XYZ file of C-alpha atoms in Angstrom:
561
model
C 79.426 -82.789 -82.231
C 79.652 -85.092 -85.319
C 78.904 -83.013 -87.961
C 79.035 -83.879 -92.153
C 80.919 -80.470 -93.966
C 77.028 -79.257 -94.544
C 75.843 -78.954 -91.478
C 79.256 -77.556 -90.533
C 79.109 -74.694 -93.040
C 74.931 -74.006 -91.364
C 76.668 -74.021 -87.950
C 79.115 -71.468 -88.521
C 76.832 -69.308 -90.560
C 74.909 -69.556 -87.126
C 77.834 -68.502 -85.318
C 78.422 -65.471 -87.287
C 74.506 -64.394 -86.782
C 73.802 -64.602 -90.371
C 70.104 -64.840 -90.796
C 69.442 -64.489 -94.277
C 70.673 -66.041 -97.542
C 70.392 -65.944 -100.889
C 70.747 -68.618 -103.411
C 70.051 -70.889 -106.300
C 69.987 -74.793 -105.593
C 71.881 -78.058 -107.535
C 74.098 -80.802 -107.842
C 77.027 -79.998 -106.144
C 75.732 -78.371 -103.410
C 72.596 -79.839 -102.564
C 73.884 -81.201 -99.141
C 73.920 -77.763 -98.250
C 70.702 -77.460 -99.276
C 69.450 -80.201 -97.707
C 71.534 -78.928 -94.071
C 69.970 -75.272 -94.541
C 66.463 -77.189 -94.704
C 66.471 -78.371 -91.685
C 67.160 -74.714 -90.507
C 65.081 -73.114 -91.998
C 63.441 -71.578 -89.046
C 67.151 -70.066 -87.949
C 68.325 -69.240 -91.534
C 65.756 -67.429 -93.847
C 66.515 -68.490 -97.754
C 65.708 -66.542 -100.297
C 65.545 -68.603 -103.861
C 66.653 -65.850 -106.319
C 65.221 -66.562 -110.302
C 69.260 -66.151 -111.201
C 72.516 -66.433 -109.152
C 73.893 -63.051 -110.383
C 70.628 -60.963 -108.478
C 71.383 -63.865 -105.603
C 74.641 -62.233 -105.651
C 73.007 -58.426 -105.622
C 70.614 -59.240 -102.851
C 73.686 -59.950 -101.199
C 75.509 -57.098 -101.809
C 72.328 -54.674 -101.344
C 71.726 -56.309 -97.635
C 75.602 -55.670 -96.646
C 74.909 -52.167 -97.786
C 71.595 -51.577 -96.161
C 72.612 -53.033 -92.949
C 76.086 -53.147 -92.321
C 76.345 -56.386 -91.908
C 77.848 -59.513 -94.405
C 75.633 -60.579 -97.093
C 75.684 -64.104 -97.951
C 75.144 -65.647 -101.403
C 75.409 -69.284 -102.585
C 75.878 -70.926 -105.920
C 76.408 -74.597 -107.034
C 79.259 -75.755 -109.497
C 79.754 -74.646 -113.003
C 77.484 -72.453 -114.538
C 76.037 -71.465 -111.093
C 79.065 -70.373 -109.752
C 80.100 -68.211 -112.843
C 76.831 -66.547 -112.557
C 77.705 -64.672 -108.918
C 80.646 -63.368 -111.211
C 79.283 -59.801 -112.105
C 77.841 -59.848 -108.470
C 81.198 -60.459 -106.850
C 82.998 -58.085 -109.044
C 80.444 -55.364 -108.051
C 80.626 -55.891 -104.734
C 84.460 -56.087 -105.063
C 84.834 -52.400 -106.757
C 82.606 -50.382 -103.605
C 84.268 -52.782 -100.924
C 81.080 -54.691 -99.748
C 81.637 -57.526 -97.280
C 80.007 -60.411 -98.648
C 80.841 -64.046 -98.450
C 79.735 -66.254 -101.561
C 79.925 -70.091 -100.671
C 80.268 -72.228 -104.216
C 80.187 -76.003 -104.345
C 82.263 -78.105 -106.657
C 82.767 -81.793 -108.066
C 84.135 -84.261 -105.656
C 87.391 -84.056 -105.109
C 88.261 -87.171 -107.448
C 86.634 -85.770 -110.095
C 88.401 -81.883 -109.655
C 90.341 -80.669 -112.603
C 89.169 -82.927 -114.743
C 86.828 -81.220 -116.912
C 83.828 -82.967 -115.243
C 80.023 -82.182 -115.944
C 79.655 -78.290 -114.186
C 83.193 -77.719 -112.988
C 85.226 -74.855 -113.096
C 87.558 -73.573 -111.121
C 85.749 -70.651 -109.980
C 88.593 -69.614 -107.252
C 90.699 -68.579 -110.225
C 88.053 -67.013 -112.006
C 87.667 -64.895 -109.104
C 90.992 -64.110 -107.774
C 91.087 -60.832 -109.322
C 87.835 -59.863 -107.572
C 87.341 -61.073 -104.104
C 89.595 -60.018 -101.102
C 90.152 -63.074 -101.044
C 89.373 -66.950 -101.382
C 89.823 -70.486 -100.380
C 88.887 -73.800 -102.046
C 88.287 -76.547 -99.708
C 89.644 -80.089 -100.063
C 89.785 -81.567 -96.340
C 86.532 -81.528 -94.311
C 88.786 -80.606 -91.240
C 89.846 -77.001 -92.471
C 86.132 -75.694 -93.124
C 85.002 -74.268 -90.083
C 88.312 -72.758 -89.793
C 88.335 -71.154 -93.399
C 84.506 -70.442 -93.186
C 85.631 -68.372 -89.880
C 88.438 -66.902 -91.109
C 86.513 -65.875 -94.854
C 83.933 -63.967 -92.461
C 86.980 -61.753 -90.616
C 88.777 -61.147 -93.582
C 85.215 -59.665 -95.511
C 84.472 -57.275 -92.881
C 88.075 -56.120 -91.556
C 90.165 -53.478 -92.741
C 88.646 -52.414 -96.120
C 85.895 -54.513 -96.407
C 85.554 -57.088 -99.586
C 84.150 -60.331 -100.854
C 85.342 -63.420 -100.460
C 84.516 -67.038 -101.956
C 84.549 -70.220 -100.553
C 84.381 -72.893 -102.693
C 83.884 -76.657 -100.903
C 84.255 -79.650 -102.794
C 80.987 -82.009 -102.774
C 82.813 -84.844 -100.986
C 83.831 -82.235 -98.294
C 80.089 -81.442 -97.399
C 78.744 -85.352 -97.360
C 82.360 -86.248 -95.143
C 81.732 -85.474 -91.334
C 84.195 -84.863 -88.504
C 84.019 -83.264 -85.212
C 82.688 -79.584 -84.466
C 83.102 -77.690 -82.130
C 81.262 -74.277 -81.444
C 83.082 -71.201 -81.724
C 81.924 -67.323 -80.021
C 82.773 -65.271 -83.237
C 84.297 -61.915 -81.140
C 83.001 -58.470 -82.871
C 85.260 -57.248 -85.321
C 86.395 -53.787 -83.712
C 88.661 -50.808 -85.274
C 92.184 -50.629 -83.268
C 92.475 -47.011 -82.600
C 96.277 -47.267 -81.934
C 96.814 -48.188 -85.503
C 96.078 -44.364 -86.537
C 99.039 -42.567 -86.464
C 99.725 -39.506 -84.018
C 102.490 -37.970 -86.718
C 100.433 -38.188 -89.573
C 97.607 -36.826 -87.288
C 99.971 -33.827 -86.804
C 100.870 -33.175 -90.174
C 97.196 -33.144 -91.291
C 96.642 -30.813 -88.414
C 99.293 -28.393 -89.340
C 97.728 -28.155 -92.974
C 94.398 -27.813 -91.774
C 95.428 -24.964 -89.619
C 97.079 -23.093 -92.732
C 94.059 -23.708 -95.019
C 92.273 -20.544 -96.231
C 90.402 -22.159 -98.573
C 89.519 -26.013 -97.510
C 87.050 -28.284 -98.970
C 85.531 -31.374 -97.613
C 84.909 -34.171 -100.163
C 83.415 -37.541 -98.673
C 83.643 -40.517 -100.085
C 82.155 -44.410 -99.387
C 84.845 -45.270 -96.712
C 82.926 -42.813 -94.640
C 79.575 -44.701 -95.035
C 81.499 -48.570 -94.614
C 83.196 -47.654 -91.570
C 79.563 -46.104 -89.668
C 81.783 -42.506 -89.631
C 78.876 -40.126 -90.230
C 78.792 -38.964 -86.862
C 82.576 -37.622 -86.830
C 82.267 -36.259 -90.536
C 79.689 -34.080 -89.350
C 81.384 -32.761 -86.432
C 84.801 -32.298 -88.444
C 83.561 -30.502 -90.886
C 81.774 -28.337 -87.801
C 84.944 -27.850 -86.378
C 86.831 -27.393 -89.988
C 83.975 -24.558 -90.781
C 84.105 -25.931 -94.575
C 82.037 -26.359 -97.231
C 81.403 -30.199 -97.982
C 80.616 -32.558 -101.393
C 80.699 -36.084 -102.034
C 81.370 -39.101 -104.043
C 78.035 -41.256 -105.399
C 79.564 -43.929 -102.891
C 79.417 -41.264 -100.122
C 76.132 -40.260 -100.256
C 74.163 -39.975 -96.877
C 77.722 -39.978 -95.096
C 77.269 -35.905 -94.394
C 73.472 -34.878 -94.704
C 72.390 -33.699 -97.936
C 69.833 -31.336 -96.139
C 73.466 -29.161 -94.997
C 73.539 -25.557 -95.557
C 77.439 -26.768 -96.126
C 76.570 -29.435 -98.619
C 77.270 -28.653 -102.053
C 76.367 -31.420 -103.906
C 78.255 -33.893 -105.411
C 81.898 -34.079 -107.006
C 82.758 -35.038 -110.804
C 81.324 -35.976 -114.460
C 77.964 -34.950 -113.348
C 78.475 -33.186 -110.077
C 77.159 -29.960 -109.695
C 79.134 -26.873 -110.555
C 79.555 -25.016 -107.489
C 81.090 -28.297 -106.275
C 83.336 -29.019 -109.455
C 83.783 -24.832 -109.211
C 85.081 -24.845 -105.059
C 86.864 -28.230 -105.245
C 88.946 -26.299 -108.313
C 89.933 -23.209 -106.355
C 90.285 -24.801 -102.803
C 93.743 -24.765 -100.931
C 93.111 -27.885 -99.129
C 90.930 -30.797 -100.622
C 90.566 -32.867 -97.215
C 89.508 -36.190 -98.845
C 87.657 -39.025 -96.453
C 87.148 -42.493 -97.734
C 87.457 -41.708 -101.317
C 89.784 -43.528 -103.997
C 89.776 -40.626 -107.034
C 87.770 -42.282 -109.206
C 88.231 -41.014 -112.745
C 84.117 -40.316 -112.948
C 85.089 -37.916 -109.303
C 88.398 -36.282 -110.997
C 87.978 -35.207 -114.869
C 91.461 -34.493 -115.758
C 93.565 -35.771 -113.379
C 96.413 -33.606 -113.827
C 93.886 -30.564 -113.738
C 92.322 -31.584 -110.631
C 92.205 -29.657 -107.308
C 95.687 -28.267 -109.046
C 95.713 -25.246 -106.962
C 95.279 -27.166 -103.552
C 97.278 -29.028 -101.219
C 95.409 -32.716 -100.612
C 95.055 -34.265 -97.392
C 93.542 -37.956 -97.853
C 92.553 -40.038 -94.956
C 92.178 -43.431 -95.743
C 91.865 -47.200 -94.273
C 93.592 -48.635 -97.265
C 97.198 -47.630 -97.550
C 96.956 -49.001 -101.620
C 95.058 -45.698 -102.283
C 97.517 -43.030 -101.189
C 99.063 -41.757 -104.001
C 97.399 -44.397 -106.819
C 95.745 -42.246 -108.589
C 95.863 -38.595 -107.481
C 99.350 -37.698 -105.922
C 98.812 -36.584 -102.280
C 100.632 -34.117 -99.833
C 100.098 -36.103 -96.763
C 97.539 -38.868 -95.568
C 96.268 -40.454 -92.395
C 96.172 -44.145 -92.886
C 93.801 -46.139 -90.759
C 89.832 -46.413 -89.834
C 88.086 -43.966 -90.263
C 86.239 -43.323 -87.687
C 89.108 -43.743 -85.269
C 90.949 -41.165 -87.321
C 88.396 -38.636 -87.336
C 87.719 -39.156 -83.313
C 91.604 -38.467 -82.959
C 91.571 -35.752 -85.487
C 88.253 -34.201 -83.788
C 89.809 -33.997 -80.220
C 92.883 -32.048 -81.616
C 90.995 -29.522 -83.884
C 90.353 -26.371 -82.669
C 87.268 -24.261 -83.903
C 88.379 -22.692 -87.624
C 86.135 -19.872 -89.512
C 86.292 -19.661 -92.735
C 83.498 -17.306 -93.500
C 84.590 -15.477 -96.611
C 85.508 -18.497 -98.306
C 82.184 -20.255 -97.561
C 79.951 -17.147 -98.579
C 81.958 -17.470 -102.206
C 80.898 -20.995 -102.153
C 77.613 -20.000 -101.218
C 77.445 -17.856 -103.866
C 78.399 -20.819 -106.364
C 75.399 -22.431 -104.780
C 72.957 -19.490 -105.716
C 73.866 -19.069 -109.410
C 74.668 -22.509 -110.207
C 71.255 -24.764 -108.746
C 70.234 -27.850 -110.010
C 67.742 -26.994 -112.635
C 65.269 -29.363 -114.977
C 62.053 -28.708 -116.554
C 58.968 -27.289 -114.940
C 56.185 -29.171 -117.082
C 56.024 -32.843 -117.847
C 56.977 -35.637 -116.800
C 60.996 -35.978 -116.273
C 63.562 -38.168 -114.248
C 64.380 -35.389 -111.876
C 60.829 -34.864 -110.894
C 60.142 -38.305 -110.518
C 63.286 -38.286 -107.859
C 61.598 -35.324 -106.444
C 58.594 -36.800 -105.661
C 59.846 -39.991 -104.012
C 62.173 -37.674 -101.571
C 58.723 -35.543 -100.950
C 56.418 -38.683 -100.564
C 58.896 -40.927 -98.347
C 60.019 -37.812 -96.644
C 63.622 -38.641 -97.252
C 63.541 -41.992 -95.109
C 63.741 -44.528 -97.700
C 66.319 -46.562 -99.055
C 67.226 -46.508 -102.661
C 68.501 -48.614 -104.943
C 69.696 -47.764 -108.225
C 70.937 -49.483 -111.439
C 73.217 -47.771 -114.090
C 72.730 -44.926 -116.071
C 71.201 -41.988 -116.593
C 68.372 -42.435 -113.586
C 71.025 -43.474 -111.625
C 72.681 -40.069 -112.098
C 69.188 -38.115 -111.106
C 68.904 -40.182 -107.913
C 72.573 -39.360 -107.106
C 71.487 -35.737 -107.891
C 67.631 -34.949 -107.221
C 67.331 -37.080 -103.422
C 68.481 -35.726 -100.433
C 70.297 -38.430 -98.502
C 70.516 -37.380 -94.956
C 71.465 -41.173 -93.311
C 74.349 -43.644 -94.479
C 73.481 -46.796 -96.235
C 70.316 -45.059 -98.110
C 71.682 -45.391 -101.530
C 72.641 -48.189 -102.817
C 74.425 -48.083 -106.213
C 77.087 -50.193 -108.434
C 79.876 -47.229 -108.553
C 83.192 -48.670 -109.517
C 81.526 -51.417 -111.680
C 78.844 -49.641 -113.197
C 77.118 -52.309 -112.848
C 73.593 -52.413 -115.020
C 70.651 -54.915 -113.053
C 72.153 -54.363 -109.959
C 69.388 -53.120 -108.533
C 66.214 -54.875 -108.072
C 68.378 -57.553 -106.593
C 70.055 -54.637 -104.455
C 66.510 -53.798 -103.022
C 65.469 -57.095 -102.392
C 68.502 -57.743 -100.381
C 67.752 -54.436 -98.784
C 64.148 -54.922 -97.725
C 65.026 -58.783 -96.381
C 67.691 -56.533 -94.295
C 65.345 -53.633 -93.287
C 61.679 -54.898 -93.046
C 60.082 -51.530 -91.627
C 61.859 -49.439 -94.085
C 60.475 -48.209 -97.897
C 62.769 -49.496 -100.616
C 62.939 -48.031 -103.753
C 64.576 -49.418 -106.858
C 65.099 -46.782 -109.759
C 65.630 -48.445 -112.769
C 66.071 -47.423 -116.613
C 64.497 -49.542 -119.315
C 67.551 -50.984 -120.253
C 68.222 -51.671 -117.171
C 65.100 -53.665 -116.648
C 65.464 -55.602 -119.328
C 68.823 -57.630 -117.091
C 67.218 -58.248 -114.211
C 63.261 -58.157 -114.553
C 63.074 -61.570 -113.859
C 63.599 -60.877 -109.890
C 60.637 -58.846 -110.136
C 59.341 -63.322 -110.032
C 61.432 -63.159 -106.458
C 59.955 -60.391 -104.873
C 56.452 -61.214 -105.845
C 56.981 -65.318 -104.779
C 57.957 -63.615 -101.403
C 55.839 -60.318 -101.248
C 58.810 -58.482 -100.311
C 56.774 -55.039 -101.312
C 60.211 -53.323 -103.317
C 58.945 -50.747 -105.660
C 60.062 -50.749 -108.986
C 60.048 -47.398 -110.392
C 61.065 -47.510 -114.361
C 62.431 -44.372 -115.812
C 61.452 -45.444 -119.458
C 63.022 -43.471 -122.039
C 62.768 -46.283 -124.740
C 66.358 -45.774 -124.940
C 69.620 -46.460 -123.751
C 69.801 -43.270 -121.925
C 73.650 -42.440 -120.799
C 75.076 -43.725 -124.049
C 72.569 -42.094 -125.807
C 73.308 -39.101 -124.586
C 77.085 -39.429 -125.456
C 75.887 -40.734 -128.885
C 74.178 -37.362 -129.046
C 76.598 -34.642 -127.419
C 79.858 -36.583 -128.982
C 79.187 -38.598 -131.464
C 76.775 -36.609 -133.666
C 73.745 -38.273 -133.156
C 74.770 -41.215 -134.500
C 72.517 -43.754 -131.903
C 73.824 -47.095 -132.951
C 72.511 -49.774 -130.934
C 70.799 -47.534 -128.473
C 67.295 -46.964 -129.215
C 64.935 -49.576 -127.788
C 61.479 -49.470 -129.871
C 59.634 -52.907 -129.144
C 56.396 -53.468 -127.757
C 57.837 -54.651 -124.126
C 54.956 -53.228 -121.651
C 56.445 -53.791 -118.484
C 52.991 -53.036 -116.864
C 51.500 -56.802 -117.875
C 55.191 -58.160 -117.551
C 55.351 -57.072 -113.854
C 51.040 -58.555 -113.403
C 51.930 -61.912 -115.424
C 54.997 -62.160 -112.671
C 52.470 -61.497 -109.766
C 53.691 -58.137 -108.470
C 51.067 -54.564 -109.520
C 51.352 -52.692 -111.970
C 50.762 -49.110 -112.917
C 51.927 -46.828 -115.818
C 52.545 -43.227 -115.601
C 52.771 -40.759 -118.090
C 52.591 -37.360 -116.440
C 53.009 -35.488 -113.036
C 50.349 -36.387 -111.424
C 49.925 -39.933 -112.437
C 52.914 -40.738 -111.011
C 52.247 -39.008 -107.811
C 48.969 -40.967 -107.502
C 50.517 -44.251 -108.570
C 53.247 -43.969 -106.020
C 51.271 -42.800 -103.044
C 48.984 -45.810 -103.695
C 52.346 -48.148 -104.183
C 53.491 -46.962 -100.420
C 50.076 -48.279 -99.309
C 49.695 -51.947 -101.296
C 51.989 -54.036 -99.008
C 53.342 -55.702 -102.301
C 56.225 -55.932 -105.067
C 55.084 -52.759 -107.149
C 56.200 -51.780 -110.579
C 55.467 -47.859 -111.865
C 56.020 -47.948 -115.811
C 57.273 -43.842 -115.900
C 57.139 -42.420 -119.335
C 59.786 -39.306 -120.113
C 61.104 -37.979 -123.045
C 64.171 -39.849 -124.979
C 66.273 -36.360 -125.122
C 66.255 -36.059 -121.458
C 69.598 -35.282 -120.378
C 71.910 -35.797 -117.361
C 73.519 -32.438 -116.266
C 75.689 -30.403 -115.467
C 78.003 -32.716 -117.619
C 82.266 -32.607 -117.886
C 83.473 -33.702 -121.017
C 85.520 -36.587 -121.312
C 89.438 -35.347 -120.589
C 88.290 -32.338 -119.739
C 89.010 -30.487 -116.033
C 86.049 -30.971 -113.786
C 86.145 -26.524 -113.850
C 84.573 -27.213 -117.055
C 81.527 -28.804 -116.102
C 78.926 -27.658 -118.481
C 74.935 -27.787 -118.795
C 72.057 -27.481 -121.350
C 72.236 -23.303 -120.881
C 75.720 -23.082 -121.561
C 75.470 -24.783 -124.977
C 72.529 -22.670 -125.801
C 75.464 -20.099 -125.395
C 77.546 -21.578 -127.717
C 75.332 -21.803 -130.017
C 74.431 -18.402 -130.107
């Protein structure tokens, strides 16, 4: 076939299976455009209101579905806006493949109307990328951008095609795009034997799951490890759903505002087994305080993160999955009753605790988990809420929370749910969002009502900046500079003048009415909540502090005293 570098780029998004995109039209890449037209009843387009929520849509259907999202931008100011996305999606290792189009190639590096060079921008923050120049290399680069995003640790990469490149044409030829499968051989059968020799010695292990477990679809071999291991079990944000948060085992999650019988355990283990986490410095407090009476065992696809930030006593290096299969067929049957009734203990004196009256973050949580019956996907953006969804929903399936992690990343998530519900049709998807958070991305609320993808938008509205408030209070002596956000924004017309419903709630039971009735409407639905602005995240570790030292609302009362 006789294809221009348009319909090229169309055809091997075809190969790959891709059937959804996200975007944002113009100059330099309206041959693509014009190719995906033609398409349109193989490739489903979704026209974003701004490039970066093209870019989270992206990222949030990856997530959702395991698959690659796919995100394109044109030249210039288009391209820079899938920045934040990229970098997002960069941080929690999302495969995603963002296609940019530039000036021609006569006109490249000479500081023509909407260029940039948008491959060096991004360098830092994809796995990697290509710029193309000769109409001949793009299948092959298009093909190879696809394999590198979703092997190994997965990552975004960027392919940026000169506009000259997609009018040119050349011959095509189709290509079967083989499945992208683990190799189990790469998993080592010595560092399998080290790990199983500490294992065996542990008195006192500790499971703590991280978001390699959820990329590389290893829930199923968690769960029987830790089985096998007879060991209590908490998690990273970025692991949530990887080992059921329904587990007598479970124990919450690990870090700043883990709970304390998981900060407590993970501080008097022997052996911290970690899977698929990197030691983020939210998940470790003090890093030369933490786990500092245990041996750590880290298993790992990415050989970068032994060692980087937490010094190790041994790792497994390889997928996942194919680790923990290995590691499951050597593992005897352990007991390790008297450590996990101490644990349990932990878990009796130390529950999660809010409020019994009002209206509050945690019982808004609360009542989505009851309501959807703990089968929906959520999204999240960045902050306080974010922290309460991590905390206060039990996530019993991988790829059910959707969050910005390593970026922090605030209006990440209406585009994240968008992406989602394009991914998963038949599923409820629920965006928690702050205020603030709003306020970056409310205009994709326009997307999801042009479409009638039925997201629900539930605000936690605290009029303020919540998690920096909160700082501002507990470290900074109530100094709130910059953080309080008084205007006359009602988010209830903004959401009807952009065509999706809305419905304010400002106690208990109007938000269990309004959301009931949102699960029924079929349509983009925004639920204005309204809490209190001293709400607080807990428990809480202090910055620099050891993660033994997590603290909560009681123990200042204490203080106090």
């Amino acid at each position: 076939m006789h294809l221009s570098g348009a319909e090229i780029v169309v055809e091997c998004l075809k190969e790959q299976g891709v059937d959804t995109v996200f975007g944002y039209p113009g100059g330099a890449i309206l041959n693509v455009y014009d190719a995906l037209y033609k398409h349109q009843d193989e490739i489903t387009h979704i026209l974003t209101s701004h490039e970066q929520g093209a870019a989270h849509a992206a990222d949030g259907y990856a997530r959702s579905t395991g698959k690659i999202g796919v995100c394109l931008a044109t030249s210039g100011p288009g391209a820079t806006n899938l920045v934040t996305g990229i970098a997002t999606a960069y941080m929690d290792s999302i495969p995603m493949v963002a296609i940019t189009c530039n000036v021609t190639l006569p006109l490249l590096g000479k500081d023509s109307f909407q260029e940039v060079d948008i491959t060096g921008i991004t360098q830092p923050i994809t796995k990697h990328n290509y710029i193309v120049k000769d109409i001949k290399e793009l299948a092959t680069v298009i093909r190879k951008s696809f394999r590198i995003a979703k092997s190994g640790r997965p990552g975004p990469v960027l392919i940026d095609i000169t506009k000259d490149v997609t009018s040119n044409k050349t011959e095509y030829k189709p290509v079967k795009i083989d499945p992208i499968l683990p190799d189990p051989e790469a998993v080592s059968a010595e560092e399998l034997q080290v790990a199983l020799e500490m294992i065996k010695k542990a008195k006192r292990p500790y499971v703590f799951v991280g978001g390699g477990a959820v990329l590389a679809d290893a829930s199923e071999e968690v769960r029987s490890f830790v089985k096998l291991l007879d060991a209590p079990v908490c998690d990273s944000l970025m692991g949530k759903g990887a080992f059921p948060g329904t587990d007598e085992l479970y124990t919450g999650m690990l870090g700043m505002h883990g709970t304390k019988t998981s900060n407590f355990g993970v501080s008097e283990c022997d052996l911290l087994i970690v899977l698929g986490a990197r030691f983020s410095d939210r998940v470790t407090g003090n890093a030369k305080k933490f786990a500092h009476h245990a041996k750590i065992l880290q298993f790992d696809v990415d050989p970068a993160e032994m060692d980087k930030n937490i010094m190790i006593n041994a790792g497994v290096t390889g997928d996942l999955k194919e680790s923990l299969k290995k590691m499951n067929e050597i593992l005897s049957q352990q007991d390790h009753k008297e450590w996990i009734d101490r644990i349990m203990g932990y878990k009796s004196a130390y529950p999660m605790r809010y409020p019994q009256e009002g209206l509050t973050g945690p019982y808004i949580i609360e009542e989505i988990y009851r309501q959807t019956k703990g089968e929906a996907v959520i999204s999240t953006e960045v902050g306080q809420h974010q922290m309460w969804a991590a905390q206060y929903y039990k996530y019993t399936k991988p790829r059910t929370l959707l969050t910005s992690g390593g970026l922090g990343t605030m209006g990440y998530g209406l585009g994240a749910a968008i992406g989602a519900k394009c991914g998963n049709p038949d599923k409820v998807v629920v965006n928690i969002a702050g205020d603030g958070c709003l306020r970056m991305n409310m205009n994709e609320l326009a997307t999801a009502a042009r479409y009638q993808i039925p997201v629900i938008e539930v605000v936690i509205n605290n009029h303020v900046l919540g998690m920096v408030r909160q700082w501002q209070d507990l470290f900074y002596e109530k100094r709130y500079s910059q953080t309080v956000l008084n205007d006359a924004v009602d988010f209830v017309k903004m959401a009807e003048a952009m065509g999706a419903v809305g419905i304010r709630a400002e106690s208990r039971e109007s938000f269990a009415k309004a959301f009931a009735k949102a699960l029924t409407l079929g349509k983009p639905v925004l639920i204005d909540c309204q809490i209190d602005s001293d709400d607080k995240v807990w428990p809480m570790v202090s910055p620099g502090s050891s993660i033994s030292e997590a603290f909560d609302a009681s123990d200042l009362e204490e203080d106090e005293q």
